[in-house]
Coordinates of C-alpha atoms in Angstrom, one line a residue:
X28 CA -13.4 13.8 -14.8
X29 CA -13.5 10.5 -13.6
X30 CA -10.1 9.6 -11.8
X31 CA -8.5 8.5 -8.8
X32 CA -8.2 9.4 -5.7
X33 CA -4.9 10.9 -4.2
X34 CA -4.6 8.6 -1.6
X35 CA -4.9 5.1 -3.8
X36 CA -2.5 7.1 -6.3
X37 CA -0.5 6.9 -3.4
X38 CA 0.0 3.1 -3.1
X39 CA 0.4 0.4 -5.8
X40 CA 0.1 -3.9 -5.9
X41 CA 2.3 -4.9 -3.5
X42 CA 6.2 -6.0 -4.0
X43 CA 5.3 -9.6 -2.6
X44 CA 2.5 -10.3 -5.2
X45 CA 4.8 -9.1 -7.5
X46 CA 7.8 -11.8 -7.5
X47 CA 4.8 -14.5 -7.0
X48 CA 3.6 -13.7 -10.4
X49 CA 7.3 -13.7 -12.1
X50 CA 8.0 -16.9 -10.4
X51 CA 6.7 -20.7 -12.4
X52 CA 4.3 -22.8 -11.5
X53 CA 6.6 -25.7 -9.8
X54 CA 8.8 -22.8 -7.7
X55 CA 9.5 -24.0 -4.5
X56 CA 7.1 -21.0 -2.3
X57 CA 9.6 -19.5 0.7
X58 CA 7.6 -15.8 0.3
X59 CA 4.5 -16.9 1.6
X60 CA 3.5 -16.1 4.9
X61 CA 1.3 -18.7 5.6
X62 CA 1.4 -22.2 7.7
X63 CA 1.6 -25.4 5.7
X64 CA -0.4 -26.9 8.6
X65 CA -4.5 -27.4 8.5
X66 CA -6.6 -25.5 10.5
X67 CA -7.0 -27.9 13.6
X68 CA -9.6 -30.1 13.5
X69 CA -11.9 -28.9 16.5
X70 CA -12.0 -25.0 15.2
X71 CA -12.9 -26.7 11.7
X72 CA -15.6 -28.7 13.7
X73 CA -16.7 -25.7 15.7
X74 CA -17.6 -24.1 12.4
X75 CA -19.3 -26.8 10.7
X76 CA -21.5 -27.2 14.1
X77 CA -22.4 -23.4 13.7
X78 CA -23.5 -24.2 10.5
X79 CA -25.7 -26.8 10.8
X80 CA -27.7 -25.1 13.6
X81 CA -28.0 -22.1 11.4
X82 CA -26.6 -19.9 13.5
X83 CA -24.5 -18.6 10.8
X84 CA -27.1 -17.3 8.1
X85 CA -27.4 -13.4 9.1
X86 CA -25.3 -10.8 10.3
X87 CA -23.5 -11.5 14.3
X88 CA -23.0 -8.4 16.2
X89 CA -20.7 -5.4 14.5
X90 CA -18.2 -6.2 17.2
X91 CA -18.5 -10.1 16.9
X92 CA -20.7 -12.8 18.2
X93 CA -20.3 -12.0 22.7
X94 CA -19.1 -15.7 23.2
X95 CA -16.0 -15.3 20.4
X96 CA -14.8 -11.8 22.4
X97 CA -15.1 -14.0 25.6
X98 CA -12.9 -16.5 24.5
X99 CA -10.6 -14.0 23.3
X100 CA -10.3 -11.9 26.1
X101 CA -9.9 -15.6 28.0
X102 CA -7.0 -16.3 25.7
X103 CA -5.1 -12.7 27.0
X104 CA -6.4 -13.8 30.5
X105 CA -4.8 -16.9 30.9
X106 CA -1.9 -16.4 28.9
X107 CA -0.7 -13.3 29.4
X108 CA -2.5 -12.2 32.8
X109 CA -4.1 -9.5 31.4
X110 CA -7.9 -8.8 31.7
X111 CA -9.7 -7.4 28.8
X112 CA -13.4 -6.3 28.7
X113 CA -15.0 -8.5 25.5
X114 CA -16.8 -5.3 24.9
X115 CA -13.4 -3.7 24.4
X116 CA -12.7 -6.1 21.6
X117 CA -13.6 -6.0 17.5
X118 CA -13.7 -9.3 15.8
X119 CA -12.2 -8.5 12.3
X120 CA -11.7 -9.7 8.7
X121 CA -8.6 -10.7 9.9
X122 CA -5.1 -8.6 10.9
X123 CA -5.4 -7.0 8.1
X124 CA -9.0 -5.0 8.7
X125 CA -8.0 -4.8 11.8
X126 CA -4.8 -2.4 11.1
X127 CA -6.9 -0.3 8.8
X128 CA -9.6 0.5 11.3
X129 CA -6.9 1.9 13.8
X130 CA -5.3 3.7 11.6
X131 CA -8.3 5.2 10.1
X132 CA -9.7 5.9 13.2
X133 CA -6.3 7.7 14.6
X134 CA -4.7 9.5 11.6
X135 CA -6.1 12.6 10.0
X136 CA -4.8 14.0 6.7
X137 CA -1.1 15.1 6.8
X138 CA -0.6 13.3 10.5
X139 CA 2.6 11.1 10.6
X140 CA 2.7 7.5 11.4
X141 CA 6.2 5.9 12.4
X142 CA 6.7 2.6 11.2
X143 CA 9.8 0.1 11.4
X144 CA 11.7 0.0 8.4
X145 CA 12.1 -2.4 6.9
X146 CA 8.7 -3.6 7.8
X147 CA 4.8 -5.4 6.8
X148 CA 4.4 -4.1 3.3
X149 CA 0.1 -3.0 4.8
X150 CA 1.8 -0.3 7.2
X151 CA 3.0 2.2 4.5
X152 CA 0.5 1.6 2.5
X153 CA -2.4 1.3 5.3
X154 CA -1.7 5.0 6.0
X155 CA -1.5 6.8 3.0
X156 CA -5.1 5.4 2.3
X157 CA -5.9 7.1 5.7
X158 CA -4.5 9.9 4.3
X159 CA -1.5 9.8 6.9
X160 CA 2.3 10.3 6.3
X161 CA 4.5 6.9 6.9
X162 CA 7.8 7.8 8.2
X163 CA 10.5 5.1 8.1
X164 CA 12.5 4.5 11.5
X165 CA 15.5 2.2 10.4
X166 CA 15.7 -0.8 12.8
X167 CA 18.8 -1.9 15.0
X168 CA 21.7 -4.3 13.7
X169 CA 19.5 -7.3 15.5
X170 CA 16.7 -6.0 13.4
X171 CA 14.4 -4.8 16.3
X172 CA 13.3 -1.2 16.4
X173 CA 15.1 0.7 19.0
X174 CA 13.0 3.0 21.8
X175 CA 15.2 5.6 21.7
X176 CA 14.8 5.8 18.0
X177 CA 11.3 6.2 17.8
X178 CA 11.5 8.7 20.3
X179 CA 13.4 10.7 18.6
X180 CA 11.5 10.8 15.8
X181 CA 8.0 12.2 17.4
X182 CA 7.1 15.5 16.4
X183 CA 3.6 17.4 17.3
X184 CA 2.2 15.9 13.6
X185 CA 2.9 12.5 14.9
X186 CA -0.2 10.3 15.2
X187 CA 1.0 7.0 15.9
X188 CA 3.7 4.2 16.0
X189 CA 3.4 0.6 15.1
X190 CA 5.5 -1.6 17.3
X191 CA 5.9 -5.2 15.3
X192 CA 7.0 -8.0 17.4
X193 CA 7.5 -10.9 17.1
X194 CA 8.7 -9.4 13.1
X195 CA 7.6 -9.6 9.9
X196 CA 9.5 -9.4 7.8
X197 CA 12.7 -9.7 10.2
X198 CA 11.5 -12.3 12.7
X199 CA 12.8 -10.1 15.4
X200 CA 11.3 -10.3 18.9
X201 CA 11.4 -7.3 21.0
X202 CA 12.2 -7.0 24.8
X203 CA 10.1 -6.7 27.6
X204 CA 12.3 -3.6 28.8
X205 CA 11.7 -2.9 25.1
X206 CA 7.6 -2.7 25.3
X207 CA 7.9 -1.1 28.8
X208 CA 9.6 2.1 27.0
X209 CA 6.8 2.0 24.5
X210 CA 4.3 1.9 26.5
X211 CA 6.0 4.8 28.9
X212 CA 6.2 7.0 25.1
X213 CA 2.9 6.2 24.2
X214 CA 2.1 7.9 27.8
X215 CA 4.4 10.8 27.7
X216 CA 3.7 12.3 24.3
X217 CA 0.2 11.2 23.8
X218 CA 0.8 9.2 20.8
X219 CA -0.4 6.3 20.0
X220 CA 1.2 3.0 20.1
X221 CA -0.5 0.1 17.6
X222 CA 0.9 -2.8 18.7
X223 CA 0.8 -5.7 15.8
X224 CA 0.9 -9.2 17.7
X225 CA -0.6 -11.4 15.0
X226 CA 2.7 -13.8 15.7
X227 CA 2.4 -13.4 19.2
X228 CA 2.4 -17.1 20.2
X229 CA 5.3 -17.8 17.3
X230 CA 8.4 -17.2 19.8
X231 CA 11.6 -19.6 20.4
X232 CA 13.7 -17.1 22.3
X233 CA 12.5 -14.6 24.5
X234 CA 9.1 -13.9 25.3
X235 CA 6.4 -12.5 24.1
X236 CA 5.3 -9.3 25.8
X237 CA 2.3 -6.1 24.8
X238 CA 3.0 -3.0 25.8
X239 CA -0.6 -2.8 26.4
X240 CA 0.4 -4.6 29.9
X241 CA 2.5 -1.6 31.2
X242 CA 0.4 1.8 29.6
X243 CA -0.8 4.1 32.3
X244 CA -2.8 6.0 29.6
X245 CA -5.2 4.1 26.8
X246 CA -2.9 5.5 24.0
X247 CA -2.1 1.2 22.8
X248 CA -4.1 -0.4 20.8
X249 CA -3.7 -3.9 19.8
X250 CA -4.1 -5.5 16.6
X251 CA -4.0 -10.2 16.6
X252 CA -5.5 -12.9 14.8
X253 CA -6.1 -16.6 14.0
X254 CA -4.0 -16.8 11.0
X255 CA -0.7 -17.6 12.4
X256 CA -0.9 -19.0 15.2
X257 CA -4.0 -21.4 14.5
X258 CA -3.1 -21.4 10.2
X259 CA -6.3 -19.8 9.6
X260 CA -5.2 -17.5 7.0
X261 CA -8.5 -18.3 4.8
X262 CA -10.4 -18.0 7.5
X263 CA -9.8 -14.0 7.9
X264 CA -10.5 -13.6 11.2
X265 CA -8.6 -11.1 13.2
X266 CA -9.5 -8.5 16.5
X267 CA -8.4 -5.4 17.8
X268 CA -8.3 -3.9 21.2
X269 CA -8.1 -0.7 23.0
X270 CA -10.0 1.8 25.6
X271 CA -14.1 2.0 25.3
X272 CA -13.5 5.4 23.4
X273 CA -11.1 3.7 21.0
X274 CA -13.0 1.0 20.2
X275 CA -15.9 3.2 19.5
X276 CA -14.4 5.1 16.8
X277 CA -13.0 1.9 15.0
X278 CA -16.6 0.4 15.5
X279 CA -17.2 3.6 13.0
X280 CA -15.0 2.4 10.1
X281 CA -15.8 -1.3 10.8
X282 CA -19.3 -0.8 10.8
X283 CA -19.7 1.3 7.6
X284 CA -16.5 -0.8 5.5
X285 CA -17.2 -4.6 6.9
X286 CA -20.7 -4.6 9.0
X287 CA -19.3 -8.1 10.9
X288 CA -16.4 -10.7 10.1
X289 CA -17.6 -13.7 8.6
X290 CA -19.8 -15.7 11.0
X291 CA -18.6 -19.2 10.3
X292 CA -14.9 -17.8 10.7
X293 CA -15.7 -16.1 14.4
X294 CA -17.1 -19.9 15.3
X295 CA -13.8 -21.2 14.0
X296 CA -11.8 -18.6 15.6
X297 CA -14.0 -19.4 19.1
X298 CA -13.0 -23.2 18.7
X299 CA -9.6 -22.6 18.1
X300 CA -9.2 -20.4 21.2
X301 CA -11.0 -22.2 23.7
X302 CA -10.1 -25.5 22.2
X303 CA -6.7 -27.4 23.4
X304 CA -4.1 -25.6 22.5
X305 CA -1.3 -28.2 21.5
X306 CA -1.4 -27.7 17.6
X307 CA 0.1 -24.4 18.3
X308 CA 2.8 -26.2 20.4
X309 CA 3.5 -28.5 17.6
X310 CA 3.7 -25.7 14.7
X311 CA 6.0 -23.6 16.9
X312 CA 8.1 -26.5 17.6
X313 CA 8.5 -27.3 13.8
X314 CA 9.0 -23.5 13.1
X315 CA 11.8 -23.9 15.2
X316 CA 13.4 -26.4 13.6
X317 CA 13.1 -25.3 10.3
X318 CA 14.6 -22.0 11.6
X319 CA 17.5 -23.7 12.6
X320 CA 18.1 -25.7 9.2
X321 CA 17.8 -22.6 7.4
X322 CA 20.0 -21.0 9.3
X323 CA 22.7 -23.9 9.3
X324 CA 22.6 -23.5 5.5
X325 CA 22.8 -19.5 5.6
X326 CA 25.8 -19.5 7.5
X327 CA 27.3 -22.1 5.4
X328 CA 26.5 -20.2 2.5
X329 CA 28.5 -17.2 4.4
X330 CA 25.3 -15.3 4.2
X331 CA 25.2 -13.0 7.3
X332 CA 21.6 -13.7 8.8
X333 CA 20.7 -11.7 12.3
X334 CA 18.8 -14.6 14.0
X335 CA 15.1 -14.6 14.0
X336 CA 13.5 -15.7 17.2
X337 CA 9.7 -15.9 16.0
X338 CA 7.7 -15.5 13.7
X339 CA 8.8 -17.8 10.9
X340 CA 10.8 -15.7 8.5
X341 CA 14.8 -14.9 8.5
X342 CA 16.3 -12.0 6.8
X343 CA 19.6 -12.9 5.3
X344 CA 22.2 -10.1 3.6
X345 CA 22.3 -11.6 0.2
X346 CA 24.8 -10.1 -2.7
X347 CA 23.1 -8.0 -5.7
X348 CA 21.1 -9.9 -7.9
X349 CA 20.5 -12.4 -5.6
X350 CA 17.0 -12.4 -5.2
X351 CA 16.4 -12.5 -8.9
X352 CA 19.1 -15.6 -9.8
X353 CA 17.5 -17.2 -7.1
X354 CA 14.0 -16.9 -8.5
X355 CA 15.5 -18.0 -12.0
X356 CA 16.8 -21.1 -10.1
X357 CA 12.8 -22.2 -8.7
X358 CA 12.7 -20.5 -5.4
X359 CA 10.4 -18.4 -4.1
X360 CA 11.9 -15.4 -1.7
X361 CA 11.2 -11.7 -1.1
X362 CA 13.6 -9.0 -2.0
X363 CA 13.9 -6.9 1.2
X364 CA 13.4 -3.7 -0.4
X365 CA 9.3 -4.5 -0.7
X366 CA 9.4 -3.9 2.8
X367 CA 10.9 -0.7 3.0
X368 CA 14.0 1.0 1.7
X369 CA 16.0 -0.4 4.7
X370 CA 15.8 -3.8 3.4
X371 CA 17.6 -2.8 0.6
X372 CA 20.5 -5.5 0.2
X373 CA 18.2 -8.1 1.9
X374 CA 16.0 -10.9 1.0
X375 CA 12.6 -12.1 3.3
X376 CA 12.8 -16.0 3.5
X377 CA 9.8 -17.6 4.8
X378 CA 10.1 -21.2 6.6
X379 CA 6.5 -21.8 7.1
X380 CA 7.0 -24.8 4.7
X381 CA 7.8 -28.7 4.7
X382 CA 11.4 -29.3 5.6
X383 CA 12.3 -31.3 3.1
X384 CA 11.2 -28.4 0.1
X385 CA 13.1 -26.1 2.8
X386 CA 15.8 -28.2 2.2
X387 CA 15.6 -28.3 -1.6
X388 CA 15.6 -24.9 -1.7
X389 CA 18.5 -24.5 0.6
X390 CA 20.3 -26.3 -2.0
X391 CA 19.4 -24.4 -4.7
X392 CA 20.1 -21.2 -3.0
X393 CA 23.5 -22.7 -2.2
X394 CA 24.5 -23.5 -6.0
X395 CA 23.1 -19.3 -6.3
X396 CA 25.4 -18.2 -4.0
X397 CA 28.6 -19.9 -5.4
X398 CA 28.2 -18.2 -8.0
X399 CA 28.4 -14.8 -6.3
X400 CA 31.4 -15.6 -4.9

């Protein structure tokens, strides 16, 4: 008979798409988690360049085109003092690919993968397809996942971990004690620790830090992109990183599922990362002070929200049948428990909109919430 495979059995449309589709036309959108900026000018420029000296009309290398892993690997260089070999580098169709070829390069059949709970709606899901076990490891009160936690949860049919910071959905930003003990289990029980940093440069408090800086072992691997940080979310253009033997098995999967990311896209990504960098500056700071609007209006509300310091989402502890009254009302948000079971009693708002919809919808979730109460 012609059916399905067990592992896409496994996994269904995800919770997000879900409330987009219940939601009307003129909703106000806080579940998206995409900038409302454009795609600065000189990585739009370095693609339209490309194109019109043809040097985007066949396949680039599987890995990427050598001058985009340069000015990647120049990017982890001068920002975060850490040298990377472009040949140790995978240019991607974006974060997304670039999760499924670590985990289906690390995970055989009935292998466990930890993953923060709640957390991005692609882990779970990501590992079932690679025929791997997701296991749930409930995060802290501040909403970051504790060490200890995960450590405690290894057992000899553990694959992997997948360290999230800064958060989605929680916003959180780990500690650089935090990635140290990572990195350290990671070493000691030969696991692997995929490190998501596609909101790397999205921080107000704290810093961001990999714990690929402090491994003594080649057990992290490191999954970015464009789309935050540059709002290239169209552009799907991600990487991942690891150890020469690491990359080799991904270069497998990537080879075989995607041949190459999109060659315009990698000449987009190459301007943006070797381009001036102050339109990340300038979407940070305005993530920053949306953050703090939002949260003003939470607090008012007397909706307990753990404060978020990156990314650009905040995870508020809303009353039942929030989520839904809200979306009745023409607002967009995510009810937590799409990202896990954790999130249960929780709603995902994302700010990565113009302040004054933010504010609208503030408003609207305000007249919601008196009603609760």
């Amino acid at each position: 008979m012609a059916g399905f495979s067990d592992r896409v059995e496994q996994v269904s449309i995800s919770g997000i798409r879900e409330v987009f589709e219940a939601a009307s036309d003129d909703a106000i959108n806080l579940g998206l988690g995409q900038p409302d900026f454009p795609t600065p000018e000189h990585a739009r420029e370095a693609a339209l360049q490309a194109i019109k000296e043809k040097k985007v009309d066949g396949y680039t290398s599987n890995k990427g085109t050598q001058s985009l892993r340069k000015a990647i690997a120049g990017r982890y260089q001068e920002d975060r003092n850490l040298t990377i070999d472009p040949e140790q580098i995978i240019a991607t169709s974006g974060g997304s690919e670039a999760l499924h070829l670590a985990l289906e390069a690390h995970v055989s059949a009935g292998e466990e993968v930890l993953i923060p709970d709640p957390g991005f709606v692609s882990y779970s899901a990501l590992t079932k397809l690679a025929g791997g076990n997701p296991v749930p490891v409930e995060l802290q009160d501040d909403l970051t996942l504790d060490p200890s936690t995960v450590e405690e949860r290894i057992t000899e049919d553990t694959a992997a971990f997948i360290v999230n910071s800064p958060a989605n959905p929680t916003g959180a930003v780990q500690t650089k004690e935090d990635m140290k003990e990572f990195a350290r289990i990671a070493d000691e029980y030969d696991v692997l620790c995929l490190s998501d940093e596609v909101y790397e440069y999205i921080v107000f408090e704290g810093e961001h830090c990999s714990p690929l800086k402090f491994s003594e072992s080649d057990n992290v691997v490191v999954v970015s992109a464009c789309s935050k940080t540059y709002s290239m979310t169209g552009w799907r253009l991600g990487w991942v990183l690891g150890s020469e033997r690491r990359i080799e098995r991904m270069l497998r999967v990537h080879q075989y599922a995607q041949a190459c990311a999109s060659a315009p896209a990698q000449y987009a990504a190459e301007g943006a990362l070797s381009g001036p960098q102050d339109p990340v500056d300038e979407m940070v700071e305005a993530f920053e002070q949306r953050r703090n609007v939002l949260l003003d209006g939470l607090e008012d509300m007397g909706l307990e929200t753990p404060t978020p310091k990156g990314a650009f989402y905040a995870m508020p502890n809303v009353p039942e049948g929030w989520v839904d009254a809200v979306l009745e009302s023409g607002v967009i948000v995510v009810p937590g428990d799409a990202f896990g079971e954790n999130g249960t009693g929780s709603a995902r708002i994302s700010y990565a909109t113009g302040i004054e919809d933010l504010k609208s919808a503030i408003e609207t979730m305000r007249s919601v919430t008196n009603d609760f109460q």
